[in-house]
XYZ file of C-alpha atoms in Angstrom:
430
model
C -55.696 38.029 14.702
C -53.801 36.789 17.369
C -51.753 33.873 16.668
C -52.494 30.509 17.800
C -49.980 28.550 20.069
C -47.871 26.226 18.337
C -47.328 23.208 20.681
C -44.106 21.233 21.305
C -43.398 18.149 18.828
C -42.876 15.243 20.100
C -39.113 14.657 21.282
C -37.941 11.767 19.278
C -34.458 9.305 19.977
C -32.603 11.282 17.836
C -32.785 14.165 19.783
C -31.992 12.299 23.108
C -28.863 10.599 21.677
C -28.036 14.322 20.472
C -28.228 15.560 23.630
C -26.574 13.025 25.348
C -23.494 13.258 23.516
C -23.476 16.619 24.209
C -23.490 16.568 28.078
C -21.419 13.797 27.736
C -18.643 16.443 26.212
C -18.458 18.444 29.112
C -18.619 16.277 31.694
C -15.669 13.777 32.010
C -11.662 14.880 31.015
C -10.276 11.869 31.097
C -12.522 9.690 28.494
C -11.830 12.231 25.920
C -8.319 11.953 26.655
C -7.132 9.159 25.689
C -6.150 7.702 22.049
C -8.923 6.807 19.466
C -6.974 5.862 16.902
C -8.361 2.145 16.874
C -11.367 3.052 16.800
C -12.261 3.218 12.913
C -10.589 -0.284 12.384
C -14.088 -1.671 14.257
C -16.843 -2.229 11.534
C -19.441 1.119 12.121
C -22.293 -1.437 11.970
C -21.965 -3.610 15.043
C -18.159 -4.466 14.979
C -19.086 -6.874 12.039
C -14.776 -7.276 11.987
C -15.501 -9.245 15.494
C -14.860 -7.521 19.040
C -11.213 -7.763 18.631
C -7.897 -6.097 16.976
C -4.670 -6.926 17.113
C -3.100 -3.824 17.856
C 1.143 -3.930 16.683
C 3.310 -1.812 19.018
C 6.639 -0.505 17.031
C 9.136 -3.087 15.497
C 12.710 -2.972 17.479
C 15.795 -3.464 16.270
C 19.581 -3.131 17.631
C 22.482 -1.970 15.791
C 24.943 -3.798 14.543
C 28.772 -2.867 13.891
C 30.813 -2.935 11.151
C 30.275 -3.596 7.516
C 29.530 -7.253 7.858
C 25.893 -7.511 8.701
C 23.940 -10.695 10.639
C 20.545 -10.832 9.696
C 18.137 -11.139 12.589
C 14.202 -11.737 11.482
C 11.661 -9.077 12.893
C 9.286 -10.329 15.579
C 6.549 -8.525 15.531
C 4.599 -8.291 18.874
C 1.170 -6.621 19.426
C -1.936 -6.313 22.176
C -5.053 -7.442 21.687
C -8.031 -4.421 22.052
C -11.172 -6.323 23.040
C -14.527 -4.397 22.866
C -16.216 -6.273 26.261
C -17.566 -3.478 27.641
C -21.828 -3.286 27.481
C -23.458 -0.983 29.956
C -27.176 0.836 29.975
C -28.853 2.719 31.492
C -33.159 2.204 31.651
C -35.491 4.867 31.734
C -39.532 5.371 31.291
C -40.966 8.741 29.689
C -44.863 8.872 29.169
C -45.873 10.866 25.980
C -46.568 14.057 27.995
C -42.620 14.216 29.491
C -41.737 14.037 25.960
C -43.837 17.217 24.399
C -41.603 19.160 27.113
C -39.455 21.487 25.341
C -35.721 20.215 25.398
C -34.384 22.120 27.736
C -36.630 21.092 30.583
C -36.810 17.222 29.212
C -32.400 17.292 29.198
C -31.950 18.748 32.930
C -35.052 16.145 34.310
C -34.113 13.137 32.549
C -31.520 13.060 30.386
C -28.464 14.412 32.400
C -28.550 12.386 35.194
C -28.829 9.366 32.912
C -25.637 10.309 31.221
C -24.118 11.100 34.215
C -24.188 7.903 35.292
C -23.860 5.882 32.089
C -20.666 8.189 31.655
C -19.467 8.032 35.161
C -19.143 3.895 34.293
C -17.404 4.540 31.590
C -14.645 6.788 33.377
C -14.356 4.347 36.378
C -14.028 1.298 33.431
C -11.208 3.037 32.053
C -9.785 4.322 34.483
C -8.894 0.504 36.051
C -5.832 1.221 33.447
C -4.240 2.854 35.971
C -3.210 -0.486 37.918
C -1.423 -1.421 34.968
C 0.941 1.670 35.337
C 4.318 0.182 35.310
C 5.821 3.171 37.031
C 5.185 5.447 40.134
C 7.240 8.559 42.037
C 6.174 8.797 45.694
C 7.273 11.997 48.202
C 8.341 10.490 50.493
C 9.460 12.759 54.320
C 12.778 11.665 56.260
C 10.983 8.544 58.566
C 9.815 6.923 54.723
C 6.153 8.304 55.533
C 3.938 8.828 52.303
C 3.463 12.799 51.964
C 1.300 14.955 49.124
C 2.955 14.998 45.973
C 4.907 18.145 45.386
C 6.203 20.219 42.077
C 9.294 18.090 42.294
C 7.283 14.910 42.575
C 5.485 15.629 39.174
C 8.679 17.346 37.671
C 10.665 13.589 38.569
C 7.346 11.855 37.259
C 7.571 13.520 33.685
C 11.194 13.617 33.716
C 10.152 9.242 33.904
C 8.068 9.582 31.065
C 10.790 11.400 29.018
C 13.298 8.332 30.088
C 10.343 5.969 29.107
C 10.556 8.083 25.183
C 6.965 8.955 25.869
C 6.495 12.004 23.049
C 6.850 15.185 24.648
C 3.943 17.074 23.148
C 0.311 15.140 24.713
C 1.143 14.613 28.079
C -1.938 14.801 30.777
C -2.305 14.561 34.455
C -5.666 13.229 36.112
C -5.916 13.746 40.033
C -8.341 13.000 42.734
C -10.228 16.262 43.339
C -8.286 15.650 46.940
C -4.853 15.736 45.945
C -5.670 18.584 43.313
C -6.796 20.824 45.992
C -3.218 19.952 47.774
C -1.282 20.230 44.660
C -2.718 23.991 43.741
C -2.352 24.585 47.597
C 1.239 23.461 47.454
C 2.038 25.108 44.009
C 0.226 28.132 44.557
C 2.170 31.255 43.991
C 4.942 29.726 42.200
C 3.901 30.202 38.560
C 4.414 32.649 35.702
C 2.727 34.475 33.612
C 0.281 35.980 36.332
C -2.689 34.709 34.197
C -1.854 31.061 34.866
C -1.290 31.909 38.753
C -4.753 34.398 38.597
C -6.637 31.095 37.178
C -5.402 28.603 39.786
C -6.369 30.944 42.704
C -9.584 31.715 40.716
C -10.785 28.191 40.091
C -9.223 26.063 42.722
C -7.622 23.713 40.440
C -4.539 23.391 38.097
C -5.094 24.411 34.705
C -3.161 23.809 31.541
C 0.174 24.233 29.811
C 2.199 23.797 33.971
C 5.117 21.930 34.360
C 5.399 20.659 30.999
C 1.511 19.188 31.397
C -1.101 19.829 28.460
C -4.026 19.283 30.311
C -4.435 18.531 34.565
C -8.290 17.366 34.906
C -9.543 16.544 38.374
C -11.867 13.297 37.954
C -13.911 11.455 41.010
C -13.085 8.012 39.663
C -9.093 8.295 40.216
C -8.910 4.937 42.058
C -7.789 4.257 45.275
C -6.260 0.876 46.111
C -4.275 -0.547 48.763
C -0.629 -1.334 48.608
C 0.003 -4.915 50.070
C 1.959 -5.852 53.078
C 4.756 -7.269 51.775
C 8.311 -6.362 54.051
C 9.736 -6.253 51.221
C 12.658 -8.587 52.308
C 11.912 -11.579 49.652
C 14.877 -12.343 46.791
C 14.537 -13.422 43.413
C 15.895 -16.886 42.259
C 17.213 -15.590 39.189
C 14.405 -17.547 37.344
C 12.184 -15.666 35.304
C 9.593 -16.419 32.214
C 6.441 -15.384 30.755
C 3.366 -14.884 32.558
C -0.151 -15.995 31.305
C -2.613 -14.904 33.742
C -5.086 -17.392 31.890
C -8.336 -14.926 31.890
C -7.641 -12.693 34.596
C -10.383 -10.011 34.559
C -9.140 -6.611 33.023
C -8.789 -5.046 36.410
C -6.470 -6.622 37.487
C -4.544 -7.693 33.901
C -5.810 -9.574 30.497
C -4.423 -12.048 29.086
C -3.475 -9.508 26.736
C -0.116 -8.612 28.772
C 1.443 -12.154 27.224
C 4.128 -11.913 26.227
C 4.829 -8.087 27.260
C 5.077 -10.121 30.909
C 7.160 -12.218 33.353
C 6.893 -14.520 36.358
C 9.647 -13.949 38.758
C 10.096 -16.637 40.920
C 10.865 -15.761 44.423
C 11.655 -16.882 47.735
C 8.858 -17.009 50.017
C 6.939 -13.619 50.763
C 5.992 -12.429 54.182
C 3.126 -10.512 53.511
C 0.929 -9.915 50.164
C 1.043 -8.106 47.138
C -1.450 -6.509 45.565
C -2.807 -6.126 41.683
C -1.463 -2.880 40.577
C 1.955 -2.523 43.673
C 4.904 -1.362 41.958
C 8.136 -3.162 42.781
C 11.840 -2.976 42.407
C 14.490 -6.148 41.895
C 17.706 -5.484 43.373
C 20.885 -4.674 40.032
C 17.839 -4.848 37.687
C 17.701 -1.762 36.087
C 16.403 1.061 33.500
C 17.880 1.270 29.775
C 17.159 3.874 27.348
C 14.953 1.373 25.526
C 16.319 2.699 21.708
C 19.976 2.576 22.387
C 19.744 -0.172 24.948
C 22.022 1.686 27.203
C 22.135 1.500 31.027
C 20.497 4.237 33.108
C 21.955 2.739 36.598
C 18.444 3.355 38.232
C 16.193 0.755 38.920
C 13.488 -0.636 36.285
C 10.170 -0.680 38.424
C 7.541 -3.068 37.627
C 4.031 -3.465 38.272
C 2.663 -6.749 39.841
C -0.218 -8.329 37.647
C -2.718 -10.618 39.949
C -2.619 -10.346 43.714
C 0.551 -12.876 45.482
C -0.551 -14.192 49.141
C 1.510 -14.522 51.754
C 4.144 -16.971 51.185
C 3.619 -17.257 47.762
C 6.876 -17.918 45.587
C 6.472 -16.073 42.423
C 5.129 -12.680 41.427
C 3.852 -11.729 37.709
C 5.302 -8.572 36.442
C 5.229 -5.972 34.168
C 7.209 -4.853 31.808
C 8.512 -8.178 30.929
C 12.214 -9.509 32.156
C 14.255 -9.210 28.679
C 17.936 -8.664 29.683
C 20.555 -8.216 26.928
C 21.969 -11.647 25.542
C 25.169 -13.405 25.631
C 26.068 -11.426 22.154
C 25.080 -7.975 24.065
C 21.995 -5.804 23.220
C 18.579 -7.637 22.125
C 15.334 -5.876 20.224
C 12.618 -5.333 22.647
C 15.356 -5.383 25.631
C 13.899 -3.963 28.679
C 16.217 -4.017 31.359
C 20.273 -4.068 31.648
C 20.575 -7.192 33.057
C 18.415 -9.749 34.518
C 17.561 -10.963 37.848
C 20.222 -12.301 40.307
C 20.042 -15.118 43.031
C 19.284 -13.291 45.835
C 18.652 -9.926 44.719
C 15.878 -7.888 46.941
C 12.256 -7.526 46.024
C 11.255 -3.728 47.193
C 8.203 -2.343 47.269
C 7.954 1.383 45.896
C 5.154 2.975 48.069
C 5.421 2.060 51.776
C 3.148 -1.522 52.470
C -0.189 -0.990 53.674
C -1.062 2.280 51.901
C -4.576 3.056 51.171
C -3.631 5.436 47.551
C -4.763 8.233 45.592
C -3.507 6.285 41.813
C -3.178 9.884 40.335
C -1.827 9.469 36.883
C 0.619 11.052 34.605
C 0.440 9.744 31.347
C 0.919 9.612 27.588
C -2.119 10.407 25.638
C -0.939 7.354 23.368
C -0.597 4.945 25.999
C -4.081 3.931 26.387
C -6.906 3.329 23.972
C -11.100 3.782 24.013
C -12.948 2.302 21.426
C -16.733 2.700 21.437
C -18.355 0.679 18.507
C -21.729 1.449 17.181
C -24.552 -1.159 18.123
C -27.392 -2.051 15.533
C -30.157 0.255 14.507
C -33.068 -1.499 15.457
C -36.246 -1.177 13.377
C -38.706 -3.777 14.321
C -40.082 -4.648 17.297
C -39.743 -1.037 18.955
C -41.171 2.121 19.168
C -38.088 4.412 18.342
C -34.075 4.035 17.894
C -31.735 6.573 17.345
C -27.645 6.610 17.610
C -25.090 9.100 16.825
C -21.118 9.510 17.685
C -19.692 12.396 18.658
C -15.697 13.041 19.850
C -15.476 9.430 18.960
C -18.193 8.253 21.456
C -21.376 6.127 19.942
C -24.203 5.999 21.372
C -27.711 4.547 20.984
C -31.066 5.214 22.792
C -34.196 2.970 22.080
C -37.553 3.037 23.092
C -39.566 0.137 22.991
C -43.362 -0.821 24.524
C -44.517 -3.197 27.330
C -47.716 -4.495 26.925
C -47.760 -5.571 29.959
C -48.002 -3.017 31.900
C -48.868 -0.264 29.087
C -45.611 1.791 29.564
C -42.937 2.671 27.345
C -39.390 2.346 28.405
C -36.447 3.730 27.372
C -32.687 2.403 27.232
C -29.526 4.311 26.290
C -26.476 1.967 25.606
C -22.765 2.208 25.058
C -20.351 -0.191 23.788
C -16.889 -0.501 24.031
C -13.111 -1.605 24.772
C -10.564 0.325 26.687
C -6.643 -0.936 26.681
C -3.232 -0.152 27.734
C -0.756 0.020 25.303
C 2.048 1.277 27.008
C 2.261 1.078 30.665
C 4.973 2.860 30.935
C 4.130 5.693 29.234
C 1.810 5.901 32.851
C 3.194 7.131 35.738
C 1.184 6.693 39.067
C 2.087 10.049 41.326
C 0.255 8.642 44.731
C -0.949 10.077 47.919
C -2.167 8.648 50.739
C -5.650 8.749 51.967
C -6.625 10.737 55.098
């Protein structure tokens, strides 16, 4: 007797938050690279806990000589993580999409869904990278803006080793523009023969070059505009902390205070932009555990955007020179700003910018948090995490028009830890 068809069960949420997640794994580098490690202090019902933690960055302290000591009391600074983050995305299945078997229901419906839920996500986070308190630009002999080369990114890790960003989980995440450039400027120059094979094979840079764990190619690297500032302004020599009183993450939290300063300024001709690096004139780098000088300048990145003529520019890192004693914990820079030392901008003003980024994995932070399992009301709810990324699909019915709907949802908080653990390795546009 020939047996009878069996026909396709019903395709519940479950399944569809299943295999979600799952697309969502293979389809965006730089969400699964960055830190987690916040993530299990939220409550894994609803962030019961509240939608914020205190995050504490390490204590510092400074050395003291001789057997006499002078007790100084640890201040303990930290950065807020803030789950505000809510995005959806709303779809309708009828009962006969959902007897399809999975394969056919995942390609029609599912992936592009995620696609774009995930795609949000990745441009989200990746507004960090105006934060990025330093940059290395390749620059040709008239100052022009060129394609970053193997020295570029050799001079922008050899900044993260000066910044003591850990050695071992560094990652690069380029414009699929400049990756093409970089593998057509690097091509060639590579052994073993496998790594050189699988550069020319793929068209992109692979893993384990130039001291790099991971280089990912991603479509949301941002590109922003450097202002048009002549760089030609001077500091005051006045300086304290900046409270950007709500700014919107992308351009800074409030978060950065007190890891910030306002530098008052003489008058600017021209603007600065949210996320231009700058320069102050005798204001430089220290190895930030000895507190010595590294006679190069400290860059900084500007927080909110200064107008022409404006007279003071918010910064980050924050201003903290040594003290009249010598060396101070947290101490950023050898020695702070002088009357009349030049303001320079980094990249050259008016540059529309590839923001590739080489960073520390531990210098940003994703949080998803898992919303409530809903039971009443609805037809169907399902959620489920997976590499640290919750989400929830729920299908509910409208009387109204005698459909059901269906909504998959994502909650979260990205922040920057340590900005300069990021390194912005530009390149112009066009």
């Amino acid at each position: 007797m020939r047996a009878e068809p069996v026909a396709n069960s019903l395709i519940n949420n479950s399944m569809i938050t299943r295999e979600a997640l799952m697309i969502r794994r293979n389809t965006n580098d730089f969400v699964q690279n960055v830190s987690r490690e916040y993530q299990d202090q939220f409550a894994r019902s609803g962030a019961k806990i509240g939608d914020t933690i205190n995050v504490r960055l390490p204590n510092d302290y400074v050395v003291q000589n001789g057997p006499t000591v002078n007790p100084e009391a640890t201040a303990e600074r930290s950065i807020p993580l803030v789950i505000n983050y809510r995005k959806n995305v709303p779809m309708s299945f009828s009962t006969q999409e959902r007897t399809l078997n999975m394969d056919d229901f995942s390609g029609r419906y599912i992936a592009p869904a995620v696609n774009a839920l995930v795609g949000q996500v990745a441009s989200d986070a990746m507004t960090l990278a105006l934060q990025a308190s330093n940059m290395v630009v390749n620059l040709d002999s008239d100052g022009n803006l060129i394609s970053p080369s193997s020295q570029t990114w050799l001079r922008a890790k050899a900044l993260l080793t000066t910044c003591n960003a850990p050695i071992d989980d560094r990652y690069a995440v380029l414009d699929p523009m400049t990756d093409a450039n970089t593998v057509a400027g690097m091509m060639g120059l590579f052994n073993p023969g496998n790594t050189v094979s699988t550069q020319t094979r793929d068209g992109q840079m692979g893993s384990k070059i130039l001291g790099v764990r991971e280089w990912m190619q991603d479509q949301t690297v941002p590109i922003s505009e450097t202002g048009s500032y002549d760089s030609k302004a001077t500091a005051t020599g006045a300086y304290g902390n900046y409270t950007p009183n709500g700014a919107p993450v992308t351009t800074i939290s409030s978060s950065a205070s007190p890891h910030s300063s306002v530098l008052t300024t003489s008058a600017i001709n021209g603007t600065l932009n949210a996320g231009d690096i700058i320069t102050i004139a005798g204001v430089n780098r220290i190895n930030r555990v000895n507190k010595n000088s590294l006679h190069i300048p400290q860059q900084f990145v500007v927080l909110a955007n200064c107008a022409s003529g404006a007279t003071s520019i918010p910064l980050s890192p924050a201003i903290i020179p040594p003290g009249a004693n010598g060396p101070v914990p947290y101490q950023t820079v050898d020695a702070a700003p002088a009357a009349d030392a030049a303001i320079t901008l980094v990249a050259p003003a008016g540059s529309i910018i590839r923001r590739n980024m080489l960073y520390s994995k531990r210098a940003m932070t994703l949080a998803t948090v898992d919303l409530e399992m809903v039971d009443r009301g609805v037809v169907d709810c399902g959620r489920a995490s997976l590499d640290g990324v919750s989400l929830r699909t729920l299908t509910y019915y409208n009387g109204s028009d005698d459909t059901r709907a269906t909504r998959l949802d994502v909650l979260y908080g990205i922040g920057m830890l340590r900005p300069d653990w990021c390194v912005i390795v530009p390149e112009l546009v066009g």
